[in-house]
Tab-separated table of C-alpha atoms in Angstrom:
chain	number	residue	atom	x	y	z
A	19	MET	CA	-52.124	12.911	18.763
A	20	ARG	CA	-49.107	12.358	16.561
A	21	LEU	CA	-46.132	10.986	18.469
A	22	ARG	CA	-42.936	12.982	18.687
A	23	ARG	CA	-39.641	11.199	19.070
A	24	VAL	CA	-36.428	13.117	19.551
A	25	VAL	CA	-32.863	11.995	18.862
A	26	VAL	CA	-30.172	14.066	20.567
A	27	GLY	CA	-26.902	13.616	18.714
A	28	ASN	CA	-26.090	13.540	15.021
A	29	GLY	CA	-23.112	11.207	14.828
A	30	ILE	CA	-23.380	7.684	13.478
A	31	ALA	CA	-25.342	6.520	16.550
A	32	GLY	CA	-27.937	9.301	16.293
A	33	LEU	CA	-28.158	8.894	12.542
A	34	THR	CA	-28.613	5.142	12.817
A	35	ALA	CA	-31.177	5.518	15.615
A	36	GLY	CA	-33.308	7.818	13.441
A	37	GLU	CA	-33.113	5.481	10.472
A	38	ALA	CA	-33.798	2.420	12.618
A	39	LEU	CA	-36.903	4.082	14.078
A	40	ARG	CA	-38.205	4.620	10.548
A	41	ALA	CA	-37.182	1.129	9.441
A	42	GLY	CA	-39.041	-0.207	12.474
A	43	GLY	CA	-42.246	1.373	11.247
A	44	TYR	CA	-42.300	4.610	13.206
A	45	ASP	CA	-44.121	7.209	11.114
A	46	GLY	CA	-44.663	9.956	13.680
A	47	GLU	CA	-42.708	13.159	14.039
A	48	LEU	CA	-38.921	12.764	14.260
A	49	VAL	CA	-36.651	15.531	15.533
A	50	VAL	CA	-32.858	15.408	15.462
A	51	VAL	CA	-30.844	17.766	17.631
A	52	GLY	CA	-27.165	17.982	16.668
A	53	GLU	CA	-24.478	20.213	18.109
A	54	GLU	CA	-22.347	19.991	14.981
A	55	PRO	CA	-23.708	21.852	11.967
A	56	HIS	CA	-22.210	19.359	9.492
A	57	PRO	CA	-23.982	16.818	7.321
A	58	PRO	CA	-23.293	13.169	8.271
A	59	TYR	CA	-19.656	12.160	8.267
A	60	SER	CA	-17.535	9.184	9.211
A	61	ARG	CA	-15.493	9.781	12.341
A	62	PRO	CA	-13.049	6.905	11.707
A	63	ALA	CA	-12.115	8.534	8.379
A	64	LEU	CA	-10.971	11.740	10.108
A	65	SER	CA	-7.760	10.199	11.428
A	66	LYS	CA	-7.290	7.829	8.483
A	67	ALA	CA	-8.190	8.783	4.885
A	68	LEU	CA	-8.650	12.461	5.663
A	69	LEU	CA	-5.191	12.789	7.219
A	70	ARG	CA	-3.478	10.439	4.810
A	71	ASP	CA	-4.624	12.235	1.711
A	72	LEU	CA	-4.794	15.936	2.441
A	73	ALA	CA	-6.183	16.653	-1.029
A	74	ASP	CA	-9.204	14.408	-0.558
A	75	VAL	CA	-11.932	16.481	1.030
A	76	SER	CA	-14.771	14.018	0.619
A	77	SER	CA	-13.523	10.736	2.050
A	78	HIS	CA	-15.425	11.335	5.299
A	79	ARG	CA	-18.832	12.167	3.806
A	80	LEU	CA	-21.679	9.770	4.470
A	81	PRO	CA	-25.036	9.433	2.700
A	82	GLU	CA	-27.703	11.903	3.811
A	83	PRO	CA	-30.450	10.371	5.959
A	84	GLU	CA	-33.859	9.862	4.377
A	85	THR	CA	-35.822	9.988	7.589
A	86	GLU	CA	-37.720	13.223	6.920
A	87	ALA	CA	-36.591	14.371	10.334
A	88	VAL	CA	-36.820	17.925	11.541
A	89	GLU	CA	-33.116	18.687	11.919
A	90	MET	CA	-31.997	21.172	14.533
A	91	LEU	CA	-28.279	21.371	13.779
A	92	GLY	CA	-25.797	23.671	15.467
A	93	VAL	CA	-27.974	23.398	18.572
A	94	ARG	CA	-26.765	21.867	21.814
A	95	ALA	CA	-28.939	20.138	24.373
A	96	THR	CA	-28.323	21.700	27.795
A	97	GLY	CA	-30.760	19.845	30.008
A	98	LEU	CA	-33.364	17.134	30.297
A	99	ASP	CA	-36.490	17.043	32.429
A	100	PRO	CA	-37.829	13.478	32.299
A	101	ALA	CA	-40.906	14.334	34.379
A	102	ARG	CA	-42.069	16.976	31.898
A	103	ARG	CA	-40.535	15.084	28.960
A	104	VAL	CA	-38.641	18.042	27.550
A	105	VAL	CA	-35.090	18.625	26.347
A	106	ARG	CA	-33.703	22.080	27.016
A	107	LEU	CA	-31.622	23.646	24.234
A	108	ASP	CA	-28.840	26.215	24.220
A	109	ASP	CA	-30.911	28.670	22.198
A	110	GLY	CA	-33.175	28.993	25.246
A	111	SER	CA	-35.986	26.890	23.808
A	112	GLU	CA	-37.318	23.486	24.828
A	113	THR	CA	-38.400	20.563	22.726
A	114	SER	CA	-40.863	18.009	24.028
A	115	TYR	CA	-40.795	14.282	23.346
A	116	ASP	CA	-42.827	11.123	23.718
A	117	GLY	CA	-39.698	9.075	23.138
A	118	LEU	CA	-36.047	10.116	23.407
A	119	ALA	CA	-32.809	8.621	22.111
A	120	ILE	CA	-29.636	10.023	23.652
A	121	ALA	CA	-26.564	9.799	21.429
A	122	THR	CA	-24.461	12.778	22.436
A	123	GLY	CA	-21.159	10.962	22.051
A	124	THR	CA	-17.925	11.987	23.659
A	125	ARG	CA	-15.304	14.675	23.380
A	126	ALA	CA	-11.547	14.501	23.393
A	127	ARG	CA	-9.891	14.527	26.781
A	128	ARG	CA	-7.343	17.319	27.138
A	129	LEU	CA	-4.133	17.513	29.138
A	130	GLY	CA	-3.269	21.195	28.999
A	131	PRO	CA	-5.000	24.258	30.418
A	132	GLU	CA	-8.058	25.597	28.601
A	133	GLY	CA	-7.172	27.587	25.490
A	134	CYS	CA	-3.470	26.669	25.583
A	135	GLY	CA	-3.340	25.782	21.901
A	136	GLU	CA	-3.151	22.017	22.382
A	137	LEU	CA	-4.870	20.321	19.441
A	138	THR	CA	-7.124	17.278	19.621
A	139	LEU	CA	-8.901	15.261	16.949
A	140	ARG	CA	-12.472	14.251	17.539
A	141	GLY	CA	-14.802	16.157	15.220
A	142	LEU	CA	-14.700	17.275	11.600
A	143	ASP	CA	-13.719	20.826	12.539
A	144	ASP	CA	-10.697	19.430	14.409
A	145	ALA	CA	-9.685	17.397	11.359
A	146	LEU	CA	-10.024	20.290	8.929
A	147	ALA	CA	-8.039	22.567	11.254
A	148	LEU	CA	-5.307	19.938	11.539
A	149	GLN	CA	-5.210	19.428	7.760
A	150	GLU	CA	-4.675	23.139	7.335
A	151	ARG	CA	-1.862	23.240	9.887
A	152	LEU	CA	-0.113	20.202	8.378
A	153	ALA	CA	0.164	21.874	4.972
A	154	ALA	CA	3.140	23.874	6.282
A	155	ARG	CA	4.834	20.645	7.442
A	156	PRO	CA	5.280	21.656	11.078
A	157	SER	CA	7.177	19.552	13.590
A	158	VAL	CA	4.661	17.671	15.706
A	159	ILE	CA	4.434	16.119	19.167
A	160	VAL	CA	1.640	13.589	19.580
A	161	VAL	CA	0.817	12.756	23.199
A	162	GLY	CA	-0.846	9.368	23.584
A	163	ALA	CA	0.014	6.084	21.894
A	164	GLY	CA	-3.383	4.436	21.520
A	165	PRO	CA	-4.950	3.798	18.109
A	166	LEU	CA	-5.888	7.456	17.578
A	167	GLY	CA	-2.486	8.821	18.589
A	168	MET	CA	-0.740	6.329	16.323
A	169	GLU	CA	-3.024	7.147	13.385
A	170	ILE	CA	-2.414	10.864	13.871
A	171	ALA	CA	1.357	10.297	14.094
A	172	SER	CA	1.201	8.234	10.913
A	173	GLY	CA	-0.792	10.898	9.074
A	174	CYS	CA	1.613	13.629	10.186
A	175	LEU	CA	4.622	11.597	8.998
A	176	ASP	CA	2.902	11.059	5.644
A	177	ALA	CA	2.388	14.823	5.427
A	178	GLY	CA	6.160	15.228	5.675
A	179	CYS	CA	6.343	16.306	9.311
A	180	GLU	CA	8.939	15.364	11.877
A	181	VAL	CA	6.928	13.546	14.536
A	182	THR	CA	7.625	12.703	18.177
A	183	LEU	CA	5.207	10.389	19.946
A	184	VAL	CA	5.000	10.581	23.720
A	185	ALA	CA	3.946	7.166	24.998
A	186	ARG	CA	3.320	5.924	28.512
A	187	GLY	CA	4.503	2.415	27.601
A	188	ALA	CA	4.765	0.368	24.438
A	189	PRO	CA	2.460	1.962	21.849
A	190	LEU	CA	-0.924	0.240	21.539
A	191	ALA	CA	0.012	-2.433	24.089
A	192	THR	CA	-2.920	-1.544	26.358
A	193	GLN	CA	-5.442	-1.865	23.546
A	194	LEU	CA	-3.933	-4.540	21.297
A	195	GLY	CA	-1.450	-6.497	23.405
A	196	ALA	CA	2.297	-6.979	23.127
A	197	VAL	CA	2.456	-8.817	19.793
A	198	LEU	CA	0.473	-6.336	17.688
A	199	SER	CA	2.121	-3.486	19.579
A	200	GLY	CA	5.469	-4.862	18.423
A	201	VAL	CA	4.397	-5.235	14.802
A	202	LEU	CA	2.911	-1.733	14.543
A	203	THR	CA	5.694	-0.039	16.521
A	204	ARG	CA	8.305	-1.619	14.243
A	205	ALA	CA	6.479	-0.200	11.208
A	206	ALA	CA	6.219	3.202	12.896
A	207	VAL	CA	9.903	3.406	13.758
A	208	GLY	CA	10.766	2.188	10.248
A	209	ARG	CA	8.886	5.161	8.861
A	210	GLY	CA	10.803	7.592	11.053
A	211	LEU	CA	8.612	8.001	14.141
A	212	ARG	CA	10.537	9.110	17.224
A	213	ILE	CA	9.087	7.632	20.404
A	214	VAL	CA	9.646	9.125	23.852
A	215	THR	CA	8.464	6.974	26.743
A	216	SER	CA	7.235	8.930	29.721
A	217	SER	CA	5.177	7.838	32.691
A	218	SER	CA	3.623	11.256	33.030
A	219	ALA	CA	3.319	13.902	30.353
A	220	ARG	CA	2.108	17.458	30.852
A	221	VAL	CA	1.034	19.673	27.995
A	222	LEU	CA	2.299	23.150	28.844
A	223	ASP	CA	0.956	24.925	25.782
A	224	GLY	CA	0.447	24.458	22.046
A	225	THR	CA	4.164	23.949	21.460
A	226	ALA	CA	5.592	22.384	24.610
A	227	VAL	CA	5.271	19.171	26.567
A	228	GLU	CA	6.975	18.189	29.785
A	229	ALA	CA	7.665	14.458	29.817
A	230	ASP	CA	9.100	13.067	33.061
A	231	GLY	CA	10.700	16.446	33.752
A	232	ARG	CA	12.170	16.763	30.287
A	233	LEU	CA	11.015	19.627	28.051
A	234	LEU	CA	9.965	18.744	24.501
A	235	SER	CA	8.922	21.338	21.988
A	236	ALA	CA	7.529	21.397	18.453
A	237	ASP	CA	5.405	23.582	16.202
A	238	LEU	CA	2.285	21.591	17.095
A	239	VAL	CA	1.181	19.561	20.101
A	240	ILE	CA	-1.669	17.119	19.522
A	241	SER	CA	-3.169	15.130	22.389
A	242	ALA	CA	-4.861	11.772	21.834
A	243	VAL	CA	-5.473	10.575	25.368
A	244	GLY	CA	-8.970	9.211	25.295
A	245	ASP	CA	-12.452	10.623	25.369
A	246	GLU	CA	-14.997	11.810	27.891
A	247	PRO	CA	-18.740	11.194	27.523
A	248	ASN	CA	-20.938	14.224	26.910
A	249	VAL	CA	-23.236	13.736	29.896
A	250	GLU	CA	-22.966	17.085	31.701
A	251	TRP	CA	-26.285	18.199	30.203
A	252	LEU	CA	-27.917	15.285	32.053
A	253	ALA	CA	-26.457	16.224	35.453
A	254	ASP	CA	-29.780	17.273	37.016
A	255	SER	CA	-31.934	14.759	35.115
A	256	GLY	CA	-31.518	11.953	37.616
A	257	LEU	CA	-30.468	9.665	34.767
A	258	LEU	CA	-26.786	9.324	35.576
A	259	VAL	CA	-25.457	6.519	37.749
A	260	GLY	CA	-22.104	7.507	39.207
A	261	GLY	CA	-21.676	9.962	36.352
A	262	ALA	CA	-22.361	7.320	33.700
A	263	LEU	CA	-25.308	6.863	31.364
A	264	VAL	CA	-26.035	3.183	31.940
A	265	VAL	CA	-28.413	1.276	29.674
A	266	ASP	CA	-29.786	-2.266	29.681
A	267	SER	CA	-29.358	-4.852	26.926
A	268	ARG	CA	-32.091	-3.086	24.923
A	269	GLY	CA	-30.541	0.363	25.208
A	270	ARG	CA	-33.060	1.541	27.815
A	271	LEU	CA	-32.398	3.655	30.882
A	272	THR	CA	-33.370	1.648	33.931
A	273	GLY	CA	-36.613	2.666	35.574
A	274	LEU	CA	-37.514	5.253	32.977
A	275	SER	CA	-39.798	4.484	30.094
A	276	GLY	CA	-39.439	6.163	26.740
A	277	VAL	CA	-35.737	7.024	27.006
A	278	VAL	CA	-32.894	5.090	25.389
A	279	ALA	CA	-29.213	5.823	24.791
A	280	ALA	CA	-26.675	4.552	22.291
A	281	GLY	CA	-23.178	5.107	20.972
A	282	ASP	CA	-19.970	6.295	22.592
A	283	VAL	CA	-21.858	8.046	25.406
A	284	ALA	CA	-23.616	4.900	26.655
A	285	THR	CA	-22.376	2.323	29.139
A	286	PHE	CA	-23.942	-0.980	28.124
A	287	PRO	CA	-23.724	-4.579	29.350
A	288	THR	CA	-20.881	-6.595	27.784
A	289	LYS	CA	-19.634	-9.999	28.839
A	290	HIS	CA	-16.821	-8.203	30.659
A	291	GLY	CA	-19.306	-6.053	32.586
A	292	PRO	CA	-20.847	-2.644	31.874
A	293	ARG	CA	-18.606	-0.735	29.449
A	294	ARG	CA	-18.448	2.155	27.060
A	295	VAL	CA	-17.087	0.832	23.773
A	296	PRO	CA	-16.405	3.762	21.457
A	297	LEU	CA	-16.136	1.922	18.147
A	298	TRP	CA	-17.953	2.378	14.828
A	299	THR	CA	-19.865	-0.918	14.736
A	300	SER	CA	-20.572	-0.681	18.465
A	301	ALA	CA	-22.355	2.652	17.884
A	302	ILE	CA	-24.362	1.242	14.968
A	303	ASP	CA	-25.401	-1.955	16.732
A	304	GLN	CA	-26.308	-0.112	19.916
A	305	ALA	CA	-28.371	2.447	17.984
A	306	LYS	CA	-30.367	-0.242	16.199
A	307	THR	CA	-30.960	-2.017	19.501
A	308	ALA	CA	-31.996	1.200	21.255
A	309	ALA	CA	-34.405	2.189	18.478
A	310	ALA	CA	-36.076	-1.218	18.715
A	311	GLY	CA	-36.098	-0.900	22.515
A	312	LEU	CA	-37.903	2.434	22.204
A	313	LEU	CA	-40.446	1.044	19.743
A	314	ARG	CA	-41.047	-2.413	21.160
A	315	GLY	CA	-39.883	-2.427	24.774
A	316	ASP	CA	-39.388	-5.905	26.229
A	317	ALA	CA	-40.289	-7.493	22.883
A	318	ALA	CA	-37.217	-5.930	21.240
A	319	PRO	CA	-34.162	-8.139	20.692
A	320	GLU	CA	-31.255	-7.735	23.063
A	321	LEU	CA	-27.955	-6.276	21.862
A	322	VAL	CA	-25.652	-8.828	20.292
A	323	PHE	CA	-22.316	-7.091	20.555
A	324	GLN	CA	-19.674	-8.318	18.105
A	325	PRO	CA	-16.565	-6.178	18.371
A	326	TYR	CA	-14.876	-5.106	15.155
A	327	PHE	CA	-11.814	-2.889	15.234
A	328	TRP	CA	-9.615	-1.623	12.473
A	329	THR	CA	-6.776	0.809	12.053
A	330	GLU	CA	-4.542	2.012	9.263
A	331	GLN	CA	-1.147	3.346	10.141
A	332	PHE	CA	2.457	3.380	8.959
A	333	GLY	CA	1.587	1.474	5.789
A	334	LEU	CA	-0.168	-1.308	7.689
A	335	SER	CA	-3.829	-2.185	7.733
A	336	LEU	CA	-5.107	-4.061	10.790
A	337	LYS	CA	-8.542	-5.629	11.144
A	338	VAL	CA	-9.610	-7.397	14.336
A	339	CYS	CA	-12.745	-9.442	15.081
A	340	GLY	CA	-13.618	-10.862	18.485
A	341	ASP	CA	-13.015	-9.567	21.991
A	342	LEU	CA	-10.146	-7.105	22.170
A	343	VAL	CA	-8.253	-9.350	24.575
A	344	PHE	CA	-4.771	-10.423	23.543
A	345	SER	CA	-3.196	-12.601	26.223
A	346	GLY	CA	-0.243	-14.792	25.457
A	347	ALA	CA	1.198	-15.895	22.151
A	348	PRO	CA	-1.183	-16.121	19.210
A	349	GLU	CA	-1.427	-18.932	16.713
A	350	VAL	CA	0.139	-17.646	13.485
A	351	VAL	CA	-2.385	-18.796	10.879
A	352	VAL	CA	-0.807	-17.077	7.880
A	353	GLY	CA	2.533	-15.266	7.472
A	354	ASP	CA	5.028	-14.745	10.277
A	355	LEU	CA	5.461	-12.308	13.133
A	356	ALA	CA	8.646	-10.847	11.648
A	357	GLY	CA	7.012	-10.112	8.313
A	358	ASP	CA	4.568	-7.397	7.346
A	359	SER	CA	1.578	-9.583	6.484
A	360	MET	CA	0.000	-12.044	8.890
A	361	LEU	CA	-3.176	-13.592	10.224
A	362	LEU	CA	-3.134	-14.212	13.977
A	363	ARG	CA	-5.524	-15.994	16.298
A	364	TRP	CA	-5.818	-15.838	20.080
A	365	ALA	CA	-7.955	-18.554	21.706
A	366	GLN	CA	-10.127	-17.146	24.513
A	367	PRO	CA	-11.122	-19.015	27.677
A	368	ASP	CA	-14.814	-19.021	26.650
A	369	GLY	CA	-14.114	-20.946	23.446
A	370	THR	CA	-14.289	-17.958	21.122
A	371	ALA	CA	-11.228	-16.473	19.465
A	372	THR	CA	-9.814	-13.082	18.642
A	373	VAL	CA	-8.531	-12.883	15.081
A	374	ALA	CA	-6.299	-10.167	13.654
A	375	ALA	CA	-5.340	-9.638	10.011
A	376	VAL	CA	-2.320	-7.421	9.351
A	377	ASN	CA	-1.928	-6.464	5.676
A	378	HIS	CA	-3.679	-9.697	4.861
A	379	ARG	CA	-6.730	-9.432	2.636
A	380	ILE	CA	-9.519	-11.562	3.982
A	381	PRO	CA	-13.276	-10.983	3.841
A	382	VAL	CA	-14.278	-9.644	7.237
A	383	PRO	CA	-17.313	-11.959	7.502
A	384	LYS	CA	-14.812	-14.817	7.142
A	385	LEU	CA	-12.615	-13.242	9.816
A	386	ARG	CA	-15.706	-13.004	12.011
A	387	ARG	CA	-16.503	-16.698	11.489
A	388	MET	CA	-12.993	-17.564	12.686
A	389	THR	CA	-13.924	-16.062	16.086
A	390	HIS	CA	-16.734	-18.566	16.657
A	391	PRO	CA	-16.182	-21.650	18.797
A	392	PRO	CA	-15.360	-24.708	16.616
A	393	SER	CA	-18.872	-26.188	17.020
A	394	ALA	CA	-20.464	-23.041	15.619
A	395	SER	CA	-18.325	-23.004	12.470
A	396	ARG	CA	-18.486	-26.728	11.620
A	397	HIS	CA	-20.612	-26.063	8.576
A	398	GLU	CA	-18.031	-23.811	6.860
B	4	MET	CA	-32.537	2.242	-7.599
B	5	ARG	CA	-28.991	1.467	-8.584
B	6	ILE	CA	-26.226	0.549	-6.122
B	7	ALA	CA	-22.932	2.218	-6.998
B	8	LEU	CA	-19.553	1.159	-5.626
B	9	ASP	CA	-16.607	3.535	-5.459
B	10	ARG	CA	-14.066	0.747	-5.706
B	11	PRO	CA	-10.862	2.651	-4.854
B	12	ARG	CA	-12.480	3.645	-1.564
B	13	CYS	CA	-13.539	0.158	-0.530
B	14	GLU	CA	-11.322	-1.196	2.246
B	15	GLY	CA	-13.028	-4.555	2.520
B	16	HIS	CA	-14.584	-4.052	5.965
B	17	GLY	CA	-17.493	-6.180	4.827
B	18	LEU	CA	-20.053	-4.469	7.046
B	19	CYS	CA	-22.161	-4.020	3.900
B	20	GLU	CA	-22.219	-7.771	3.334
B	21	GLU	CA	-23.415	-8.285	6.897
B	22	ALA	CA	-26.186	-5.718	6.287
B	23	ALA	CA	-27.199	-6.964	2.833
B	24	PRO	CA	-25.929	-10.508	2.265
B	25	SER	CA	-28.423	-11.077	-0.548
B	26	LEU	CA	-27.062	-8.134	-2.558
B	27	MET	CA	-23.292	-8.222	-2.154
B	28	HIS	CA	-20.377	-10.229	-0.824
B	29	LEU	CA	-16.630	-10.032	-0.436
B	30	ASP	CA	-14.749	-12.556	-2.541
B	31	ASP	CA	-11.828	-14.598	-1.245
B	32	ASP	CA	-9.437	-11.719	-1.904
B	33	GLY	CA	-11.627	-9.405	0.147
B	34	GLU	CA	-12.870	-7.543	-2.943
B	35	LEU	CA	-16.494	-6.463	-2.878
B	36	VAL	CA	-18.754	-8.028	-5.499
B	37	LEU	CA	-22.201	-6.549	-6.134
B	38	ASP	CA	-24.405	-9.549	-6.844
B	39	VAL	CA	-27.333	-7.275	-7.524
B	40	GLU	CA	-26.966	-3.725	-8.828
B	41	GLU	CA	-30.558	-2.746	-9.536
B	42	VAL	CA	-32.893	-2.923	-6.553
B	43	SER	CA	-36.621	-2.277	-6.612
B	44	ALA	CA	-38.320	-4.455	-3.997
B	45	ASP	CA	-38.804	-2.574	-0.709
B	46	ALA	CA	-36.795	-5.124	1.269
B	47	ASP	CA	-33.874	-4.888	-1.172
B	48	VAL	CA	-33.911	-1.093	-1.170
B	49	ALA	CA	-33.932	-1.106	2.637
B	50	ALA	CA	-31.038	-3.583	2.721
B	51	ALA	CA	-29.084	-1.529	0.168
B	52	LYS	CA	-29.590	1.629	2.225
B	53	ALA	CA	-28.498	-0.190	5.371
B	54	ALA	CA	-25.383	-1.406	3.554
B	55	ALA	CA	-24.510	2.116	2.374
B	56	ARG	CA	-25.069	3.470	5.899
B	57	VAL	CA	-22.695	1.114	7.708
B	58	CYS	CA	-19.773	1.664	5.330
B	59	PRO	CA	-17.240	3.746	7.276
B	60	VAL	CA	-15.559	4.917	4.074
B	61	ALA	CA	-18.779	5.743	2.206
B	62	ALA	CA	-17.842	3.503	-0.716
B	63	LEU	CA	-21.461	2.632	-1.512
B	64	SER	CA	-24.171	4.923	-2.739
B	65	LEU	CA	-27.668	4.629	-4.148
B	66	ALA	CA	-28.949	6.566	-7.106
């Protein structure tokens, strides 16, 4: 009988998993279930190019897959029965599988009550709705000062809006450390961003935020306070461990053959312990690993996770290779910390390094090589 | 097949080079150089497709 492998999720992880199955020689039936009805798009572009240039409506589009998959788009998976090997769908039907790749991603976390008008930015529909609203140059409050919140604030400023950012501490400090936080915050303030620091913010509705007891209001309130994995549909599957979808170094669910998971939804082993790492290259590398794990089991290579992070905001471009750990003062390889172009390097205890380029053009493979311990890069 | 680069879109992430080092590389200024534009061998076509897939700004396409 012809095999039937099913990929649930149509973001970059699902897309890559399907293509990697084909590239790995799988020629059986391939079914892709995707909640979003859209053709493939780049999520990172939604808060960067798509917000920066409101006239460009194609900067997010990705090449169509050539996997000859049966695509079930606009359909949500609502349940999984691993004993019967079926995925239940929200149109009331079921689809059976011999092998399953779970790549259902995450959704934006919200702060306000359901339906209060608070905007978030996670999917293409969110981005298009935000583009439309920004055309009238509304005043904007962005809640959350991580990379996404800062990119949204930057895009809104570029659109001519007055923007207030509600931050718990120094913007980006949690993710990128004090030095890069300082560099990017300086650029943000220079471009006119107003920053309100508040230990606890409450979104009251689509136009009002309470920050440490103080009432802030604007035409739009956009929250960017992290994401939540889409795992509810797996609640009665027995697959979740403490609410998380935990995979091994080959993307496989422990103790269950024929099921793998990849992308933002999956908690996978990193050298800092099991983590979800919702980044573009993380999703791609995990998906390739999981597809091989599904096809070849123990013979498949283990995930080699090499973090790559980038952001564009307030006229600055930042690219980072290596672990996203930024303790202490970096070595300034090029430029200076007071300028707007620099190459910085943080030595890590394990001999690797974290390297960040701010408005400094450098081939990323070269940046990556700078993260290797000295012995590994002797032949440069 | 022909690899096409939309140069204004390219942001120099270099993920394409990591996917297809035999077909393209970033020069010292971080500009993408297509070392091969016409691909016909199966392995090259597969590498070119992989390179186009990983680009987060969809700067590469195959025609």
